[in-house]
mmCIF file of C-alpha atoms in Angstrom:
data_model
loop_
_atom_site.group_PDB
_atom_site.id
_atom_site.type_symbol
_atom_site.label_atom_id
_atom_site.label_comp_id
_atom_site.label_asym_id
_atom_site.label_seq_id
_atom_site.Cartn_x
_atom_site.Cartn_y
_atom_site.Cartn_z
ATOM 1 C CA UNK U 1 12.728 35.990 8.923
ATOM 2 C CA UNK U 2 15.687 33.283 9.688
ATOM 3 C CA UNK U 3 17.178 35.310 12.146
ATOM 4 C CA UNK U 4 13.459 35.986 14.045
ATOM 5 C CA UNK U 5 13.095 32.137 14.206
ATOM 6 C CA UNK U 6 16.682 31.485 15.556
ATOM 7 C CA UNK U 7 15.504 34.259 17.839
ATOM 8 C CA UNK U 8 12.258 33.587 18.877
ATOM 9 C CA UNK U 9 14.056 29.452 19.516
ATOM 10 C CA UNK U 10 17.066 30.788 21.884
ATOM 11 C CA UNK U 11 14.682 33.107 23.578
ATOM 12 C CA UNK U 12 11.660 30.741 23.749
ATOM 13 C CA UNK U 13 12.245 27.440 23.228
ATOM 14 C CA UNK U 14 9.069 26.047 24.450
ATOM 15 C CA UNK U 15 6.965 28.621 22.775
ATOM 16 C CA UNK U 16 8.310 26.773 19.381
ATOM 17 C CA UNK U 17 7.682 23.449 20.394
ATOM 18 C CA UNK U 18 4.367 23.893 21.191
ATOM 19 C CA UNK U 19 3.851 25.913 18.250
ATOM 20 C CA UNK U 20 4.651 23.214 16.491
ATOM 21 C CA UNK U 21 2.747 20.226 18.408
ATOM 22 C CA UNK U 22 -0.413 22.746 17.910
ATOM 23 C CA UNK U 23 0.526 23.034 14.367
ATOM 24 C CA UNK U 24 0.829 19.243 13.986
ATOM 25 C CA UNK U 25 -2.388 18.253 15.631
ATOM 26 C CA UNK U 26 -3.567 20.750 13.203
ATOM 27 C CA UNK U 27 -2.259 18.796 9.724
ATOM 28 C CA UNK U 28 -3.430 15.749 11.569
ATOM 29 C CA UNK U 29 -7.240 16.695 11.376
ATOM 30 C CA UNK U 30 -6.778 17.876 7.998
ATOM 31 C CA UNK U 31 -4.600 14.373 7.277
ATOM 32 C CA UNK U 32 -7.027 12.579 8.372
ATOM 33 C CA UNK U 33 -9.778 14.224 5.311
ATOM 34 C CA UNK U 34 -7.215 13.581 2.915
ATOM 35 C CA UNK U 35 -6.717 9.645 4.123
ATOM 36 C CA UNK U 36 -10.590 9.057 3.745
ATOM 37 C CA UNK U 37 -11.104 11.715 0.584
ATOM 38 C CA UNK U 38 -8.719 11.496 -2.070
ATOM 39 C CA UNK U 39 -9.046 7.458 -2.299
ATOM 40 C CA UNK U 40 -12.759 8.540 -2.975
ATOM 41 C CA UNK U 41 -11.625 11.471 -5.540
ATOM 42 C CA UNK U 42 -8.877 9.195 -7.734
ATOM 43 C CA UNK U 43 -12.067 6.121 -8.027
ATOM 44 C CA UNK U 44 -14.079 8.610 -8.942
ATOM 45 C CA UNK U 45 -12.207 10.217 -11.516
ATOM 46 C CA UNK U 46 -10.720 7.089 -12.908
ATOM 47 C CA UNK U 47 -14.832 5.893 -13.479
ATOM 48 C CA UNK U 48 -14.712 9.424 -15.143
ATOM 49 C CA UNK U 49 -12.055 8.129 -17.673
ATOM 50 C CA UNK U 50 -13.234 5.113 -18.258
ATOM 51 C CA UNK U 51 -16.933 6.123 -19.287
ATOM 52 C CA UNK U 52 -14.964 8.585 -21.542
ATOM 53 C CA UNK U 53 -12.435 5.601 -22.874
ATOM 54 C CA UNK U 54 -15.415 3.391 -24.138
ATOM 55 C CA UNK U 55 -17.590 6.123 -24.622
ATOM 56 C CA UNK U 56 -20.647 5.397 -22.087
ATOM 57 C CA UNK U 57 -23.254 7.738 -21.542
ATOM 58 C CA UNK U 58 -22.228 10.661 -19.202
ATOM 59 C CA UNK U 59 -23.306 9.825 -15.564
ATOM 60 C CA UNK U 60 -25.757 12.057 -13.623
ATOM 61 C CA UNK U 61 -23.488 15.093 -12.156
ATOM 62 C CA UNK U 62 -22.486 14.452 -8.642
ATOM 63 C CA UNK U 63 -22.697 16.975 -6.091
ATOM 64 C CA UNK U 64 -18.977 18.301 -5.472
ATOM 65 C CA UNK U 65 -16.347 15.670 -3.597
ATOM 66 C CA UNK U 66 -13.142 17.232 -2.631
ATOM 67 C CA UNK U 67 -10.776 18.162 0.332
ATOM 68 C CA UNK U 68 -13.101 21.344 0.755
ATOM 69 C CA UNK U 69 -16.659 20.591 0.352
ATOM 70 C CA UNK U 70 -18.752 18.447 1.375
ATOM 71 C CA UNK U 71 -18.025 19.834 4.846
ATOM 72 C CA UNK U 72 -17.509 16.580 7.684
ATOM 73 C CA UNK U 73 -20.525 15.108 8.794
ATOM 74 C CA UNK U 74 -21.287 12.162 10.849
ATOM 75 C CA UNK U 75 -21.066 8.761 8.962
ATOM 76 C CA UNK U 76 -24.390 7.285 10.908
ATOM 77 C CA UNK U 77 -27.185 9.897 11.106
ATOM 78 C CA UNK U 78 -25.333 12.970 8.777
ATOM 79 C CA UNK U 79 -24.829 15.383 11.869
ATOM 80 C CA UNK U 80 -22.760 18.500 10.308
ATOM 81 C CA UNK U 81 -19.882 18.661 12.873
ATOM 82 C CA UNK U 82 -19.801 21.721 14.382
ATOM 83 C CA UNK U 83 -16.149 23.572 14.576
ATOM 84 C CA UNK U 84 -16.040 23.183 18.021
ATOM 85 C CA UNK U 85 -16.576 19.727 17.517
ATOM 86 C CA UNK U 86 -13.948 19.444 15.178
ATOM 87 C CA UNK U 87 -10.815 20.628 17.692
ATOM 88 C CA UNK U 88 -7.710 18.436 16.949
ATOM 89 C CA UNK U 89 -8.232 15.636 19.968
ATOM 90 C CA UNK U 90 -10.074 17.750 22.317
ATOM 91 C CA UNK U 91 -13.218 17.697 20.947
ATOM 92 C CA UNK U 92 -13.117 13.697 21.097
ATOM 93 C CA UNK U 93 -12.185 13.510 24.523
ATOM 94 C CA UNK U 94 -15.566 16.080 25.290
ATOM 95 C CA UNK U 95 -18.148 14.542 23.105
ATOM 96 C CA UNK U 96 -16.657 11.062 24.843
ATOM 97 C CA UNK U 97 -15.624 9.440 21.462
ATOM 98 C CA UNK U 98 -19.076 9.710 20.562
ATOM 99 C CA UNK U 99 -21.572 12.055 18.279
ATOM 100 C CA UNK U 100 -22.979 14.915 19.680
ATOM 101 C CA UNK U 101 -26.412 14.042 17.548
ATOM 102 C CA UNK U 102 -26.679 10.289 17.758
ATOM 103 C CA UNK U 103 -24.111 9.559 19.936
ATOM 104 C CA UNK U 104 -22.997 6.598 17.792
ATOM 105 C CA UNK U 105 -19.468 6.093 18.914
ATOM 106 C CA UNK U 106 -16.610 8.020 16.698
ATOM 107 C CA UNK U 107 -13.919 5.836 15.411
ATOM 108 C CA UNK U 108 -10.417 6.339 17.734
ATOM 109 C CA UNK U 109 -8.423 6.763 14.824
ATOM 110 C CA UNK U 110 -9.111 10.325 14.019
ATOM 111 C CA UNK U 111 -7.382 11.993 17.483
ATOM 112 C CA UNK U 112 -4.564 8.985 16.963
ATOM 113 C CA UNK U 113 -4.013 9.946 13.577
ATOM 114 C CA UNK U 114 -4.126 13.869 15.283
ATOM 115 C CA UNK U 115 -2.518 13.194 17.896
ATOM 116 C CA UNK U 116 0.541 11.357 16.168
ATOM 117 C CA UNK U 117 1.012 14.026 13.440
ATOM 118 C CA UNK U 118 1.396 16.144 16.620
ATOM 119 C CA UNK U 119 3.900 14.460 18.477
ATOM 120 C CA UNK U 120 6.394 13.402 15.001
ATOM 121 C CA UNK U 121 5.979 17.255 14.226
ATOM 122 C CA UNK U 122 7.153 18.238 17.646
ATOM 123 C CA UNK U 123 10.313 15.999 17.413
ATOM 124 C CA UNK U 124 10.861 17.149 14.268
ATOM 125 C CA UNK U 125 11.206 20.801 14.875
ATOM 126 C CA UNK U 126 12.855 19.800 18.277
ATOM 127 C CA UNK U 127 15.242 17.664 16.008
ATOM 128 C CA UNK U 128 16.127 20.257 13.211
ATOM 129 C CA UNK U 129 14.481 23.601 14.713
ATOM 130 C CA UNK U 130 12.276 26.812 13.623
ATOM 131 C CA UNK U 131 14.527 26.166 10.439
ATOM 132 C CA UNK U 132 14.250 25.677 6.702
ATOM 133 C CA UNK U 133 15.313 21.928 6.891
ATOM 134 C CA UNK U 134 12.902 21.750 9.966
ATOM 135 C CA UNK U 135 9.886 22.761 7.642
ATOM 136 C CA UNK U 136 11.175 20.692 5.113
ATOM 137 C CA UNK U 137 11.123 17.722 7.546
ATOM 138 C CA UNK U 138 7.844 18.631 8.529
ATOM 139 C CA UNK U 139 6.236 18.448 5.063
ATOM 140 C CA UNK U 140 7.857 15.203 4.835
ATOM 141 C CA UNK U 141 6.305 13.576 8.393
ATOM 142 C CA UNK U 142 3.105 15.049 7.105
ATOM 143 C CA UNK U 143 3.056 13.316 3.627
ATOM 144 C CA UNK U 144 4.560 10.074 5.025
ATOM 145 C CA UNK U 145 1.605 10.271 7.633
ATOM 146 C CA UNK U 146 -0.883 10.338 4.566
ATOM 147 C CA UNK U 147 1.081 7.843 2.264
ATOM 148 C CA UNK U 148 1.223 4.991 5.373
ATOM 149 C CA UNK U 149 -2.382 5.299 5.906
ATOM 150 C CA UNK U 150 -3.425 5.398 2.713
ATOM 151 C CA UNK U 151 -1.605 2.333 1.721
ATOM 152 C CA UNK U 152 -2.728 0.649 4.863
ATOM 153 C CA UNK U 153 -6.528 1.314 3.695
ATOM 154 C CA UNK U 154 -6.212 0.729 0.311
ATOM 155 C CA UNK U 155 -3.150 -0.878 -0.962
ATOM 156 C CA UNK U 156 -2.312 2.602 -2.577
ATOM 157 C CA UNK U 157 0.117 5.079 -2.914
ATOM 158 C CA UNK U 158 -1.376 7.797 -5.056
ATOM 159 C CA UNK U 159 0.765 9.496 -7.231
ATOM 160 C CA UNK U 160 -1.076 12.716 -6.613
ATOM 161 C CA UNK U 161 1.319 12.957 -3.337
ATOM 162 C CA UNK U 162 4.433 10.884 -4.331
ATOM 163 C CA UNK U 163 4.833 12.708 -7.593
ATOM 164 C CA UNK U 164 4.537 16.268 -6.229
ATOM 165 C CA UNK U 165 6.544 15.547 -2.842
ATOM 166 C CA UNK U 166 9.309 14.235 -5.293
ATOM 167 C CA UNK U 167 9.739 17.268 -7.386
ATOM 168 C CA UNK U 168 9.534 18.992 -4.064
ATOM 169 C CA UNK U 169 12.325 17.356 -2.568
ATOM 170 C CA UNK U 170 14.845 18.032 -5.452
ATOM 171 C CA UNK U 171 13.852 21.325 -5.553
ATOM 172 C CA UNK U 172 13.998 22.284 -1.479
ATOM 173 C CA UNK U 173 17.472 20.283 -2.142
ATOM 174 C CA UNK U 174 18.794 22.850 -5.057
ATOM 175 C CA UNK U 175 19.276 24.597 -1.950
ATOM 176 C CA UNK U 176 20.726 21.610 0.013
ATOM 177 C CA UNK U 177 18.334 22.334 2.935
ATOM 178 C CA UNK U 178 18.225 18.298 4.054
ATOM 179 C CA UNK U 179 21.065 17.086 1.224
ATOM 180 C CA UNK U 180 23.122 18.073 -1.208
ATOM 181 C CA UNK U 181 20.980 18.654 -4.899
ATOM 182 C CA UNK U 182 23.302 15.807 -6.317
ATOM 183 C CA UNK U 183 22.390 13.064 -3.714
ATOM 184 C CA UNK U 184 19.072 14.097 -3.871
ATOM 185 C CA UNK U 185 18.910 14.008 -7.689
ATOM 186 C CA UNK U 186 20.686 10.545 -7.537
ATOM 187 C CA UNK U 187 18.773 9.361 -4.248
ATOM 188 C CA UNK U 188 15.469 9.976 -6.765
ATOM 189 C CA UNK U 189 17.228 7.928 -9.572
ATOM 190 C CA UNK U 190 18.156 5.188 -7.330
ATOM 191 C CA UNK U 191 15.091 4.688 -5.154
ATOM 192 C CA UNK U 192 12.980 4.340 -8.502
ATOM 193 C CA UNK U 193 15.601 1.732 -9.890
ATOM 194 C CA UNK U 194 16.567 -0.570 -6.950
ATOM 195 C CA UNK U 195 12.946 -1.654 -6.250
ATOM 196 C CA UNK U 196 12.044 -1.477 -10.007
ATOM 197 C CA UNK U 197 14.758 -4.462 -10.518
ATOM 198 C CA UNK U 198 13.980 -6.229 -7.617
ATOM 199 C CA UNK U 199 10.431 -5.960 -9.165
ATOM 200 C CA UNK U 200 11.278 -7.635 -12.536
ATOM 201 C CA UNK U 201 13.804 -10.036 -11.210
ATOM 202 C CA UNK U 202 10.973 -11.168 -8.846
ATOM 203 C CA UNK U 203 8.585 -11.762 -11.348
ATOM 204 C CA UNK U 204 11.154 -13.298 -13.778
ATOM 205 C CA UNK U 205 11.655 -15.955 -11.373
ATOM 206 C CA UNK U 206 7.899 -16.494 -9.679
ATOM 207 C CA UNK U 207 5.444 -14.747 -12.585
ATOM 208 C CA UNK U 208 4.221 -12.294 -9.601
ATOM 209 C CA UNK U 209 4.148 -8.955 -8.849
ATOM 210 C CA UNK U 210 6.117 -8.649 -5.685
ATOM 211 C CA UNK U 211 5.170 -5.176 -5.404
ATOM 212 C CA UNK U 212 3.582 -1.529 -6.705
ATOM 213 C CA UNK U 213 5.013 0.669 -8.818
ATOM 214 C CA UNK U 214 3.859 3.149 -6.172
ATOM 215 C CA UNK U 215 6.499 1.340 -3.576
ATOM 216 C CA UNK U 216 9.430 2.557 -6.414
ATOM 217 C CA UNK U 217 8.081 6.135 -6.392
ATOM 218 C CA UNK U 218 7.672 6.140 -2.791
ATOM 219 C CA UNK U 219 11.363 5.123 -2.567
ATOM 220 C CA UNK U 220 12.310 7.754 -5.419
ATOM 221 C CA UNK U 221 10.173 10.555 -3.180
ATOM 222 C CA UNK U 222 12.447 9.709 0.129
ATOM 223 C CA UNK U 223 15.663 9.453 -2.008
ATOM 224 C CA UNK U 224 14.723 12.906 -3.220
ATOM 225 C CA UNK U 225 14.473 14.004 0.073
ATOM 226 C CA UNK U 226 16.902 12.364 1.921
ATOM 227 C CA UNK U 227 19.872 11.776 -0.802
ATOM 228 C CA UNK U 228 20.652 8.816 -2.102
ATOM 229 C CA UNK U 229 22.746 7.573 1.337
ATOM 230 C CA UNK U 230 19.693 6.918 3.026
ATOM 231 C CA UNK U 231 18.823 4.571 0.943
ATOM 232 C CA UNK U 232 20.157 1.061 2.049
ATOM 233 C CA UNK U 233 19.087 2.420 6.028
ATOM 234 C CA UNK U 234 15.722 2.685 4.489
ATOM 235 C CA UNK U 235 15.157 -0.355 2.634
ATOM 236 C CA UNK U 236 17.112 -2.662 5.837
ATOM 237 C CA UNK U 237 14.720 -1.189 8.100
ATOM 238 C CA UNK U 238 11.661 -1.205 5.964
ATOM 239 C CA UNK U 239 12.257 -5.199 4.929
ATOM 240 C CA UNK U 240 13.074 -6.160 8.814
ATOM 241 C CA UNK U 241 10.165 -4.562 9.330
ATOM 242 C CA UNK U 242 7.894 -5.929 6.467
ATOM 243 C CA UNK U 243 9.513 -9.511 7.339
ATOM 244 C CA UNK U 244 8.552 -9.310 11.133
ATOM 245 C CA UNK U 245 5.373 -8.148 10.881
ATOM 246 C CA UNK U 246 4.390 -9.733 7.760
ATOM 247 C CA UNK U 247 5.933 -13.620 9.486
ATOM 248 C CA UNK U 248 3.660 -12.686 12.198
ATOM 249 C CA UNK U 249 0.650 -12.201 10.607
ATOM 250 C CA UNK U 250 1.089 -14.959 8.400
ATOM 251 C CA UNK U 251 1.965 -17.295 11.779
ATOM 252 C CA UNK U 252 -1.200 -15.894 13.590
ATOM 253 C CA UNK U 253 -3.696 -17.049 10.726
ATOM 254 C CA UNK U 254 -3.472 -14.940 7.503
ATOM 255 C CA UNK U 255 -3.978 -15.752 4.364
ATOM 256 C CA UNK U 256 -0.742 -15.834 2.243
ATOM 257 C CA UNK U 257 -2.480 -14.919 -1.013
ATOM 258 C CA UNK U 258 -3.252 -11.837 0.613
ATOM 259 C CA UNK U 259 -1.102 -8.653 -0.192
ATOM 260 C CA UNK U 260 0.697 -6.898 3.030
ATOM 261 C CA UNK U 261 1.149 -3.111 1.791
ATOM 262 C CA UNK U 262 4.780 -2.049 1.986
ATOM 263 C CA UNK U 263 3.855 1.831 2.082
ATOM 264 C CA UNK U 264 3.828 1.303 5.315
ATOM 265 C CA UNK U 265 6.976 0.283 5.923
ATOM 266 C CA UNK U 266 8.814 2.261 4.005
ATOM 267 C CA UNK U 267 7.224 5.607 5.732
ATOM 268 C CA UNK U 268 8.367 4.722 8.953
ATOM 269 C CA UNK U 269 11.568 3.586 7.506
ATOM 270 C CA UNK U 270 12.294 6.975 5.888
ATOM 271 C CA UNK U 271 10.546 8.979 8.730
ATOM 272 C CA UNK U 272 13.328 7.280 10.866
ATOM 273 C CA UNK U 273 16.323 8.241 8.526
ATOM 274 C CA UNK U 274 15.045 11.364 8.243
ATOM 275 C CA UNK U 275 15.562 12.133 12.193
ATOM 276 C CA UNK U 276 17.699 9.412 13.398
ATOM 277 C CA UNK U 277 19.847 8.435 10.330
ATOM 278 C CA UNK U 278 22.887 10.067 10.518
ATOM 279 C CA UNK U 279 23.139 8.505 14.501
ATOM 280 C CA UNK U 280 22.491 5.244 13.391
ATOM 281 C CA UNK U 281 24.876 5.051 10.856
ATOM 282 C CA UNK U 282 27.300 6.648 12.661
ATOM 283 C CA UNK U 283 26.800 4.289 15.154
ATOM 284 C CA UNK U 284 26.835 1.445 12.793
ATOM 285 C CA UNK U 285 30.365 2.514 11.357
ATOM 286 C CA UNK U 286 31.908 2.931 14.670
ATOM 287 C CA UNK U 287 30.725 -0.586 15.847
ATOM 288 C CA UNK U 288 32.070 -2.366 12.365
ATOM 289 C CA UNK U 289 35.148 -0.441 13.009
ATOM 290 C CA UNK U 290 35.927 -1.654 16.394
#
């Protein structure tokens, strides 16, 4: 099967690539289900819990709630969208951003979100190649795709999807597909502890929470990806970028009481070390060294 990807990528270059940007815009539609769903399915089953914790009276049963079922519908009048209404990007652009019943307009964000998840899987496999560390990379873009928007929406990073993507990592590393299994194993152990003490020396000092615990798995997940060298590019990049954004936000009017997700942040950060790190710190090294 390796050899028939190295093939079909010598022979046909441009057949892979836009296998993959098809592919991408693909995940993208489906991304963009999990990014409105599973918030919906983890408040929903922690209610669950808690009527069972102080034993309340069992609710009426709701009608199923997954990634599956109910199938998409229109959020104004209920329209069920059609599959060809439902084409990655395409489908927006015919039906004019709007629906096909009501013709309510259709939020942009669902063919950005596609069309994104398109374009970071293309460079990916263009990056690494019809390859085992090019799927790898790819499963990564896709859950950093979910994780940044999720956190952007709701100040959450579930562990549904860092927990899982973190076991992942060590084991696609066993076989040292991105990193080594010991710098992945240690990147894992690090992440967690480096924002975990910057957590409790934070709140030592101030008697705040400077951040989620879902920031230190988040951190653990790319260090088990990644290995644990990425780390400082990650958290450099992620802060600068936290800072700017966060200064500029705050200079334009916002209110400082009000949390600014880091999820965010640190997706892009570890999408970036993912395809660009080695360059940079290459590039970083030889510039010191001068």
């Amino acid at each position: 099967m390796t050899d028939y990807l190295a093939l079909m990528q010598a022979e046909f270059p441009w057949l892979v690539l836009a296998t993959s940007l098809i592919l991408g815009l693909l995940i993208g539609s489906f991304l963009n289900v999990v990014v409105y769903r599973l918030p919906i399915m983890l408040q929903r089953d922690w209610q669950l819990q808690a009527h069972d914790i102080l034993s309340h009276p069992a609710s009426p049963a709701a009608p199923p709630f997954n990634l599956v079922v109910p199938h998409s519908r229109c959020p104004h009048c209920g329209h069920a969208i059609k599959p060809w209404e439902n084409i990655p990007v395409l489908s927006y652009c015919f039906l004019r951003g709007k629906c096909s019943a009501c013709t309510n307009p259709i939020s942009a964000r669902y063919p950005l979100v596609e069309a994104l998840t398109g374009i970071l899987t293309l460079v990916v496999v263009y990056y690494f190649g019809a390859t085992a560390a090019g799927l790898g990379a790819c499963v990564l873009t896709w859950a950093l795709v979910a994780l940044a928007l999720i956190d952007y929406d709701h100040q959450l990073l579930p562990d549904d999807i860092t927990l899982p993507m973190l076991w992942l990592g060590l084991v696609v590393n066993s076989f040292a597909v991105l990193c080594s299994f010991e710098a992945a194993f240690w990147g894992a152990v690090a992440g967690y502890l480096v924002f975990w003490i910057v957590y409790q020396v934070f709140k030592l000092f101030t008697g705040r929470e400077g951040m989620g615990y879902g920031d230190f798995k988040l951190l653990a997940m790319l260090g088990a990806w990644l290995g644990w060298q990425s780390l400082p590019l990650i958290i450099i990049l992620s802060s600068f970028a936290g800072a700017l954004v966060g200064g500029t936000l705050i200079a334009l009017g916002r209110d400082k009481a009000k949390p600014i997700p880091f999820g965010p942040y640190l997706a892009i950060a570890g999408w970036v070390a993912l395809v660009w790190g080695d360059t940079i710190t290459a590039s970083y090294l030889q510039f010191v060294m001068v």
